[in-house]
PDB file of C-alpha atoms and ligand atoms in Angstrom:
ATOM      1  CA  MET N 276       0.000   0.000   0.000  1.00 97.00           C
ATOM      2  CA  GLY N 277       1.216   3.519  -0.775  1.00 98.00           C
ATOM      3  CA  VAL N 278       0.607   6.720   1.144  1.00 98.00           C
ATOM      4  CA  VAL N 279       0.415  10.241  -0.257  1.00 98.00           C
ATOM      5  CA  LEU N 280       0.835  13.086   2.222  1.00 98.00           C
ATOM      6  CA  PRO N 281      -0.194  16.414   0.691  1.00 96.00           C
ATOM      7  CA  ALA N 282       1.831  19.178   2.369  1.00 93.00           C
ATOM      8  CA  GLY N 283       1.701  21.523  -0.580  1.00 87.00           C
ATOM      9  CA  GLY N 284      -0.368  24.316   0.948  1.00 75.00           C
ATOM     10  CA  SER N 285       1.039  27.632   2.086  1.00 67.00           C
ATOM     11  CA  GLY N 286      -0.718  27.345   5.459  1.00 54.00           C
ATOM     12  CA  SER N 287      -1.835  30.978   5.412  1.00 52.00           C
ATOM     13  CA  ARG N 288      -4.371  30.478   8.232  1.00 47.00           C
ATOM     14  CA  MET N 289      -1.547  29.445  10.569  1.00 45.00           C
ATOM     15  CA  ALA N 290       0.997  31.924   9.268  1.00 49.00           C
ATOM     16  CA  GLU N 291       2.813  33.898  11.924  1.00 54.00           C
ATOM     17  CA  ALA N 292       5.653  36.302  11.288  1.00 53.00           C
ATOM     18  CA  GLY N 293       8.861  34.342  10.871  1.00 60.00           C
ATOM     19  CA  ALA N 294       7.232  30.941  11.567  1.00 65.00           C
ATOM     20  CA  PRO N 295       7.793  28.082   9.100  1.00 70.00           C
ATOM     21  CA  PRO N 296       4.733  26.650   7.245  1.00 77.00           C
ATOM     22  CA  LYS N 297       2.718  24.517   9.668  1.00 81.00           C
ATOM     23  CA  GLN N 298       3.770  21.170   8.185  1.00 84.00           C
ATOM     24  CA  PHE N 299       7.408  22.026   9.046  1.00 86.00           C
ATOM     25  CA  ARG N 300       6.768  23.258  12.587  1.00 91.00           C
ATOM     26  CA  ARG N 301       8.036  21.040  15.367  1.00 93.00           C
ATOM     27  CA  LEU N 302       5.789  18.908  17.527  1.00 96.00           C
ATOM     28  CA  GLY N 303       7.257  16.463  20.051  1.00 95.00           C
ATOM     29  CA  GLY N 304      10.794  17.079  18.811  1.00 95.00           C
ATOM     30  CA  ALA N 305      10.210  16.599  15.066  1.00 96.00           C
ATOM     31  CA  PRO N 306       8.429  18.456  12.255  1.00 95.00           C
ATOM     32  CA  VAL N 307       4.706  17.672  12.022  1.00 95.00           C
ATOM     33  CA  LEU N 308       5.260  16.184   8.575  1.00 96.00           C
ATOM     34  CA  VAL N 309       7.810  13.738  10.034  1.00 97.00           C
ATOM     35  CA  GLN N 310       5.482  12.775  12.905  1.00 97.00           C
ATOM     36  CA  THR N 311       2.659  12.079  10.442  1.00 97.00           C
ATOM     37  CA  LEU N 312       4.978  10.063   8.215  1.00 98.00           C
ATOM     38  CA  ARG N 313       6.176   8.022  11.196  1.00 97.00           C
ATOM     39  CA  ALA N 314       2.574   7.093  12.047  1.00 98.00           C
ATOM     40  CA  PHE N 315       2.150   5.552   8.589  1.00 98.00           C
ATOM     41  CA  HIS N 316       5.519   3.819   8.591  1.00 97.00           C
ATOM     42  CA  ARG N 317       4.550   2.168  11.890  1.00 97.00           C
ATOM     43  CA  HIS N 318       1.694   0.426  10.078  1.00 97.00           C
ATOM     44  CA  PRO N 319       2.930  -2.889   8.612  1.00 97.00           C
ATOM     45  CA  ALA N 320       0.934  -2.579   5.361  1.00 97.00           C
ATOM     46  CA  VAL N 321       2.616   0.681   4.333  1.00 97.00           C
ATOM     47  CA  ASN N 322       5.338   0.025   1.735  1.00 93.00           C
ATOM     48  CA  VAL N 323       6.031   3.465   0.364  1.00 98.00           C
ATOM     49  CA  ALA N 324       5.220   7.112   1.026  1.00 98.00           C
ATOM     50  CA  VAL N 325       5.238  10.256  -1.102  1.00 98.00           C
ATOM     51  CA  VAL N 326       5.247  13.733   0.394  1.00 98.00           C
ATOM     52  CA  VAL N 327       3.965  16.601  -1.768  1.00 97.00           C
ATOM     53  CA  VAL N 328       5.471  19.995  -0.905  1.00 95.00           C
ATOM     54  CA  PRO N 329       5.169  23.580  -2.171  1.00 92.00           C
ATOM     55  CA  VAL N 330       7.330  24.516  -5.148  1.00 92.00           C
ATOM     56  CA  GLY N 331      10.791  25.467  -3.951  1.00 92.00           C
ATOM     57  CA  GLU N 332      10.597  23.365  -0.738  1.00 92.00           C
ATOM     58  CA  GLU N 333      11.686  20.062  -2.336  1.00 95.00           C
ATOM     59  CA  ALA N 334      15.401  20.083  -1.461  1.00 96.00           C
ATOM     60  CA  ALA N 335      14.846  21.411   2.056  1.00 94.00           C
ATOM     61  CA  THR N 336      12.198  18.736   2.677  1.00 96.00           C
ATOM     62  CA  ARG N 337      14.486  15.943   1.434  1.00 97.00           C
ATOM     63  CA  ALA N 338      17.200  17.200   3.772  1.00 96.00           C
ATOM     64  CA  LEU N 339      14.734  17.395   6.652  1.00 96.00           C
ATOM     65  CA  LEU N 340      13.448  13.841   6.110  1.00 97.00           C
ATOM     66  CA  ALA N 341      17.026  12.561   5.929  1.00 97.00           C
ATOM     67  CA  GLU N 342      17.880  14.390   9.156  1.00 97.00           C
ATOM     68  CA  TYR N 343      15.033  12.606  10.977  1.00 97.00           C
ATOM     69  CA  GLY N 344      15.498   9.261   9.229  1.00 97.00           C
ATOM     70  CA  ALA N 345      12.005   9.427   7.692  1.00 96.00           C
ATOM     71  CA  GLU N 346      11.671   7.708   4.321  1.00 97.00           C
ATOM     72  CA  ALA N 347       9.570   9.217   1.541  1.00 98.00           C
ATOM     73  CA  ASP N 348       9.772  10.443  -2.012  1.00 98.00           C
ATOM     74  CA  VAL N 349       9.319  14.189  -2.286  1.00 98.00           C
ATOM     75  CA  VAL N 350       7.433  15.721  -5.206  1.00 97.00           C
ATOM     76  CA  THR N 351       6.263  19.222  -6.091  1.00 96.00           C
ATOM     77  CA  GLY N 352       2.670  20.219  -5.343  1.00 95.00           C
ATOM     78  CA  GLY N 353       0.164  21.913  -7.619  1.00 94.00           C
ATOM     79  CA  PRO N 354      -2.162  24.904  -7.316  1.00 93.00           C
ATOM     80  CA  SER N 355      -4.864  22.919  -5.464  1.00 93.00           C
ATOM     81  CA  ARG N 356      -4.956  20.041  -3.014  1.00 94.00           C
ATOM     82  CA  GLN N 357      -6.455  17.898  -5.780  1.00 95.00           C
ATOM     83  CA  ALA N 358      -3.548  18.701  -8.119  1.00 95.00           C
ATOM     84  CA  SER N 359      -0.994  18.057  -5.367  1.00 96.00           C
ATOM     85  CA  VAL N 360      -2.512  14.652  -4.600  1.00 97.00           C
ATOM     86  CA  ALA N 361      -2.513  13.754  -8.320  1.00 96.00           C
ATOM     87  CA  HIS N 362       1.219  14.541  -8.459  1.00 97.00           C
ATOM     88  CA  GLY N 363       1.783  12.335  -5.419  1.00 98.00           C
ATOM     89  CA  VAL N 364      -0.186   9.386  -6.797  1.00 98.00           C
ATOM     90  CA  ARG N 365       1.716   9.602 -10.092  1.00 97.00           C
ATOM     91  CA  ALA N 366       5.017   9.324  -8.202  1.00 98.00           C
ATOM     92  CA  LEU N 367       4.097   6.014  -6.520  1.00 98.00           C
ATOM     93  CA  PRO N 368       5.798   2.916  -7.969  1.00 98.00           C
ATOM     94  CA  PRO N 369       3.603   1.084 -10.543  1.00 97.00           C
ATOM     95  CA  ALA N 370       3.274  -1.960  -8.276  1.00 97.00           C
ATOM     96  CA  VAL N 371       1.268   0.053  -5.737  1.00 98.00           C
ATOM     97  CA  ARG N 372      -2.422  -0.748  -6.290  1.00 98.00           C
ATOM     98  CA  THR N 373      -3.932   0.784  -3.120  1.00 98.00           C
ATOM     99  CA  VAL N 374      -3.456   4.375  -2.008  1.00 98.00           C
ATOM    100  CA  LEU N 375      -4.232   6.224   1.216  1.00 98.00           C
ATOM    101  CA  VAL N 376      -4.132  10.019   1.151  1.00 98.00           C
ATOM    102  CA  HIS N 377      -3.623  11.822   4.442  1.00 98.00           C
ATOM    103  CA  ASP N 378      -3.189  15.504   5.276  1.00 96.00           C
ATOM    104  CA  ALA N 379       0.390  16.044   6.443  1.00 95.00           C
ATOM    105  CA  VAL N 380      -0.956  18.390   9.126  1.00 94.00           C
ATOM    106  CA  ARG N 381      -2.955  15.635  10.888  1.00 97.00           C
ATOM    107  CA  PRO N 382      -0.235  14.005  12.997  1.00 97.00           C
ATOM    108  CA  PHE N 383      -2.743  12.526  15.489  1.00 98.00           C
ATOM    109  CA  VAL N 384      -3.698   9.659  13.176  1.00 98.00           C
ATOM    110  CA  SER N 385      -3.971   6.395  15.101  1.00 98.00           C
ATOM    111  CA  GLN N 386      -2.953   2.933  13.962  1.00 98.00           C
ATOM    112  CA  ALA N 387      -6.584   1.908  14.484  1.00 98.00           C
ATOM    113  CA  VAL N 388      -7.911   4.543  12.057  1.00 98.00           C
ATOM    114  CA  ILE N 389      -5.256   3.723   9.432  1.00 98.00           C
ATOM    115  CA  ALA N 390      -6.123   0.020   9.721  1.00 98.00           C
ATOM    116  CA  SER N 391      -9.904   0.587   9.477  1.00 98.00           C
ATOM    117  CA  VAL N 392      -9.678   2.819   6.411  1.00 98.00           C
ATOM    118  CA  LEU N 393      -7.286   0.432   4.696  1.00 98.00           C
ATOM    119  CA  GLN N 394      -9.504  -2.569   5.447  1.00 98.00           C
ATOM    120  CA  ALA N 395     -12.550  -0.775   4.013  1.00 98.00           C
ATOM    121  CA  VAL N 396     -10.624   0.276   0.887  1.00 98.00           C
ATOM    122  CA  LEU N 397      -9.538  -3.320   0.297  1.00 98.00           C
ATOM    123  CA  ALA N 398     -13.084  -4.585   0.834  1.00 98.00           C
ATOM    124  CA  HIS N 399     -15.070  -1.889  -1.037  1.00 98.00           C
ATOM    125  CA  GLY N 400     -12.671   0.003  -3.332  1.00 98.00           C
ATOM    126  CA  ALA N 401     -12.791   3.389  -1.584  1.00 98.00           C
ATOM    127  CA  ALA N 402     -13.176   4.607   1.999  1.00 98.00           C
ATOM    128  CA  ALA N 403     -12.597   7.621   4.213  1.00 98.00           C
ATOM    129  CA  ALA N 404     -12.486   8.498   7.889  1.00 98.00           C
ATOM    130  CA  ALA N 405     -15.199  10.830   9.157  1.00 98.00           C
ATOM    131  CA  LEU N 406     -16.934  11.808  12.389  1.00 98.00           C
ATOM    132  CA  PRO N 407     -20.665  12.348  12.903  1.00 97.00           C
ATOM    133  CA  VAL N 408     -21.232  16.096  13.436  1.00 97.00           C
ATOM    134  CA  ALA N 409     -21.767  16.735  17.153  1.00 94.00           C
ATOM    135  CA  ASP N 410     -22.301  20.515  17.203  1.00 95.00           C
ATOM    136  CA  THR N 411     -25.513  22.280  16.245  1.00 96.00           C
ATOM    137  CA  LEU N 412     -25.059  23.795  12.786  1.00 96.00           C
ATOM    138  CA  ARG N 413     -26.340  27.175  11.621  1.00 94.00           C
ATOM    139  CA  GLN N 414     -25.975  28.757   8.220  1.00 93.00           C
ATOM    140  CA  GLY N 415     -25.498  32.504   7.976  1.00 91.00           C
ATOM    141  CA  GLY N 416     -23.211  35.463   7.421  1.00 90.00           C
ATOM    142  CA  ARG N 417     -20.976  37.126   9.973  1.00 89.00           C
ATOM    143  CA  GLY N 418     -23.556  39.729  10.997  1.00 89.00           C
ATOM    144  CA  PRO N 419     -25.134  40.087  14.446  1.00 89.00           C
ATOM    145  CA  LEU N 420     -27.916  37.540  13.829  1.00 90.00           C
ATOM    146  CA  PHE N 421     -27.685  33.815  13.369  1.00 90.00           C
ATOM    147  CA  GLY N 422     -29.162  32.291  10.230  1.00 91.00           C
ATOM    148  CA  THR N 423     -31.114  29.087   9.870  1.00 95.00           C
ATOM    149  CA  THR N 424     -30.381  25.894  11.757  1.00 96.00           C
ATOM    150  CA  VAL N 425     -29.156  23.032   9.590  1.00 96.00           C
ATOM    151  CA  PRO N 426     -30.312  19.582  10.761  1.00 96.00           C
ATOM    152  CA  ARG N 427     -27.154  17.669  11.657  1.00 96.00           C
ATOM    153  CA  GLU N 428     -28.625  14.169  11.356  1.00 95.00           C
ATOM    154  CA  GLY N 429     -26.703  12.232   8.745  1.00 95.00           C
ATOM    155  CA  LEU N 430     -23.945  14.862   8.505  1.00 97.00           C
ATOM    156  CA  TRP N 431     -20.313  13.848   8.770  1.00 97.00           C
ATOM    157  CA  ALA N 432     -17.191  15.958   9.272  1.00 97.00           C
ATOM    158  CA  MET N 433     -14.634  14.521   6.881  1.00 98.00           C
ATOM    159  CA  GLN N 434     -11.152  13.593   8.003  1.00 98.00           C
ATOM    160  CA  THR N 435      -8.295  11.750   6.369  1.00 98.00           C
ATOM    161  CA  PRO N 436      -7.025   9.091   5.618  1.00 98.00           C
ATOM    162  CA  GLN N 437      -9.126   8.800   2.505  1.00 98.00           C
ATOM    163  CA  GLY N 438      -8.158   6.039   0.151  1.00 98.00           C
ATOM    164  CA  ALA N 439      -9.049   4.024  -2.885  1.00 98.00           C
ATOM    165  CA  ARG N 440      -7.882   1.607  -5.484  1.00 98.00           C
ATOM    166  CA  ARG N 441      -5.202   3.427  -7.405  1.00 98.00           C
ATOM    167  CA  ASP N 442      -6.962   2.984 -10.763  1.00 98.00           C
ATOM    168  CA  TRP N 443     -10.130   4.642  -9.378  1.00 98.00           C
ATOM    169  CA  LEU N 444      -8.137   7.629  -8.074  1.00 98.00           C
ATOM    170  CA  VAL N 445      -6.162   8.058 -11.292  1.00 97.00           C
ATOM    171  CA  ARG N 446      -9.228   7.838 -13.520  1.00 96.00           C
ATOM    172  CA  ALA N 447     -11.267  10.151 -11.280  1.00 96.00           C
ATOM    173  CA  ALA N 448      -8.505  12.779 -11.419  1.00 95.00           C
ATOM    174  CA  ALA N 449      -8.113  12.418 -15.197  1.00 93.00           C
ATOM    175  CA  ASN N 450     -11.872  12.800 -15.776  1.00 91.00           C
ATOM    176  CA  ALA N 451     -12.454  15.607 -13.262  1.00 92.00           C
ATOM    177  CA  ALA N 452     -12.879  18.068 -16.166  1.00 87.00           C
ATOM    178  CA  GLY N 453     -12.504  21.197 -14.072  1.00 89.00           C
ATOM    179  CA  HIS N 454     -14.400  19.828 -11.068  1.00 93.00           C
ATOM    180  CA  LEU N 455     -12.318  20.829  -8.039  1.00 93.00           C
ATOM    181  CA  ALA N 456     -12.988  18.697  -4.969  1.00 95.00           C
ATOM    182  CA  THR N 457     -11.662  19.581  -1.519  1.00 93.00           C
ATOM    183  CA  ASP N 458     -10.972  15.919  -0.741  1.00 96.00           C
ATOM    184  CA  GLU N 459     -10.672  12.502  -2.383  1.00 97.00           C
ATOM    185  CA  VAL N 460     -14.248  11.572  -1.479  1.00 97.00           C
ATOM    186  CA  GLY N 461     -15.532  14.505  -3.541  1.00 96.00           C
ATOM    187  CA  LEU N 462     -13.368  13.500  -6.465  1.00 97.00           C
ATOM    188  CA  LEU N 463     -14.275   9.802  -6.309  1.00 97.00           C
ATOM    189  CA  GLN N 464     -18.000  10.500  -5.971  1.00 97.00           C
ATOM    190  CA  HIS N 465     -17.851  12.912  -8.911  1.00 96.00           C
ATOM    191  CA  ALA N 466     -16.506   9.953 -10.914  1.00 96.00           C
ATOM    192  CA  GLY N 467     -19.399   7.758  -9.714  1.00 97.00           C
ATOM    193  CA  HIS N 468     -17.536   5.645  -7.151  1.00 97.00           C
ATOM    194  CA  PRO N 469     -19.256   4.933  -3.822  1.00 97.00           C
ATOM    195  CA  VAL N 470     -17.028   5.702  -0.818  1.00 98.00           C
ATOM    196  CA  TRP N 471     -17.328   3.716   2.422  1.00 98.00           C
ATOM    197  CA  ILE N 472     -17.530   5.672   5.712  1.00 97.00           C
ATOM    198  CA  VAL N 473     -15.141   4.672   8.494  1.00 97.00           C
ATOM    199  CA  GLU N 474     -15.523   6.174  11.987  1.00 97.00           C
ATOM    200  CA  GLY N 475     -12.580   8.543  12.541  1.00 98.00           C
ATOM    201  CA  ASP N 476     -11.103   9.855  15.772  1.00 97.00           C
ATOM    202  CA  ALA N 477     -11.820  13.226  17.423  1.00 96.00           C
ATOM    203  CA  ARG N 478      -8.095  13.694  18.041  1.00 95.00           C
ATOM    204  CA  ASN N 479      -7.306  13.361  14.339  1.00 97.00           C
ATOM    205  CA  THR N 480      -7.719  17.095  13.695  1.00 95.00           C
ATOM    206  CA  LYS N 481      -6.091  19.216  11.019  1.00 94.00           C
ATOM    207  CA  LEU N 482      -3.689  21.676  12.662  1.00 94.00           C
ATOM    208  CA  THR N 483      -5.042  24.793  11.042  1.00 87.00           C
ATOM    209  CA  ARG N 484      -5.078  27.770  13.425  1.00 87.00           C
ATOM    210  CA  PRO N 485      -2.428  28.982  15.890  1.00 85.00           C
ATOM    211  CA  SER N 486      -4.670  27.874  18.791  1.00 89.00           C
ATOM    212  CA  ASP N 487      -4.687  24.293  17.391  1.00 92.00           C
ATOM    213  CA  TRP N 488      -0.979  24.300  17.938  1.00 91.00           C
ATOM    214  CA  LYS N 489      -1.115  24.918  21.676  1.00 91.00           C
ATOM    215  CA  LEU N 490      -3.608  22.083  22.068  1.00 93.00           C
ATOM    216  CA  ALA N 491      -1.448  19.770  19.944  1.00 96.00           C
ATOM    217  CA  GLU N 492       1.604  20.444  22.095  1.00 96.00           C
ATOM    218  CA  ALA N 493      -0.371  19.729  25.261  1.00 96.00           C
ATOM    219  CA  LEU N 494      -1.748  16.451  23.876  1.00 96.00           C
ATOM    220  CA  TRP N 495       1.394  15.141  22.227  1.00 97.00           C
ATOM    221  CA  PRO N 496       3.218  13.480  25.175  1.00 97.00           C
ATOM    222  CA  ASP N 497       0.263  11.215  26.093  1.00 96.00           C
ATOM    223  CA  TRP N 498      -0.441  10.497  22.447  1.00 96.00           C
ATOM    224  CA  ALA N 499       3.148   9.513  21.701  1.00 95.00           C
ATOM    225  CA  ALA N 500       3.260   7.280  24.784  1.00 95.00           C
ATOM    226  CA  SER N 501       0.142   5.384  23.671  1.00 94.00           C
ATOM    227  CA  GLU N 502       0.919   5.123  19.937  1.00 93.00           C
ATOM    228  CA  GLU N 503       4.683   4.719  19.617  1.00 81.00           C
TER     229      GLU N 503
HETATM  230  O1  LIG I 342      -6.075  23.804   2.445  1.00 84.76           O
HETATM  231  P1  LIG I 342      -6.370  22.593   3.267  1.00 84.76           P
HETATM  232  O2  LIG I 342      -6.230  22.904   4.730  1.00 84.76           O
HETATM  233  O3  LIG I 342      -7.626  21.899   2.931  1.00 84.76           O
HETATM  234  O4  LIG I 342      -5.174  21.584   2.941  1.00 84.76           O
HETATM  235  C1  LIG I 342      -5.211  20.236   3.324  1.00 84.76           C
HETATM  236  C2  LIG I 342      -3.894  19.597   2.970  1.00 84.76           C
HETATM  237  O5  LIG I 342      -3.648  19.742   1.582  1.00 84.76           O
HETATM  238  C3  LIG I 342      -2.706  20.237   3.692  1.00 84.76           C
HETATM  239  O6  LIG I 342      -1.868  19.181   4.142  1.00 84.76           O
HETATM  240  C4  LIG I 342      -2.072  21.090   2.620  1.00 84.76           C
HETATM  241  O7  LIG I 342      -0.667  21.240   2.801  1.00 84.76           O
HETATM  242  C5  LIG I 342      -2.374  20.298   1.358  1.00 84.76           C
HETATM  243  N1  LIG I 342      -2.383  21.126   0.134  1.00 84.76           N
HETATM  244  C6  LIG I 342      -1.572  20.752  -0.938  1.00 84.76           C
HETATM  245  N2  LIG I 342      -1.523  21.510  -2.083  1.00 84.76           N
HETATM  246  C7  LIG I 342      -2.253  22.635  -2.185  1.00 84.76           C
HETATM  247  C8  LIG I 342      -3.109  23.020  -1.108  1.00 84.76           C
HETATM  248  C9  LIG I 342      -3.156  22.242   0.041  1.00 84.76           C
HETATM  249  O8  LIG I 342      -0.878  19.713  -0.851  1.00 84.76           O
HETATM  250  N3  LIG I 342      -2.168  23.349  -3.290  1.00 84.76           N
END
């Protein structure tokens, strides 16, 4: 099985003066990207990993992975997450028939979630981790009044890993015809493939805002002790 870790975004929501992009910030003594990569390498079914980075970051990322002894091919990202993932999938060796895609900025991915998504991909062709929405949802602008309530029954907050048979992913990307999905589920469904839901993990969040970082640092020691 092959893993693609898109880390090609600029991380503008997390940007702080002088701080490196979020995927290169340190968590528990190593860059987030390295911690995420280590989680996948700990899983016995993972044979190969590809990291997709912003243009110009390739050499620095290779050096960083070497410094931490983390093995992965490094390829250049594209203008969208979808394009970056397509670059990553293309770089996997031809023998790889099953692909998991995981946001590089979700280092709290458990072995249990990786195993469940992989099992569902092997059984059904495509699968993704998600959590049932727990908060009440309202739609509206940023004005002083709330808009309408959106019934949350049957709604899922999508996470990664999201994975599929490689041929499904490749064909879906080739036939997207301008359709830009924000995740692999969107792309696969656009191509007509059903995607199996796998229960994710509340800790498996995307480190997006500066406040996420403080929480991540507080949680890391216990997490590392239970997973490593
Ligand atoms: O923008 P968003 O937070 O949805 O990004 C999710 C993941 O996709 C991040 O790991 C980000 O680095 C990656 N990404 C990418 N190429 C882009 C945009 C985002 O690999 N052009």
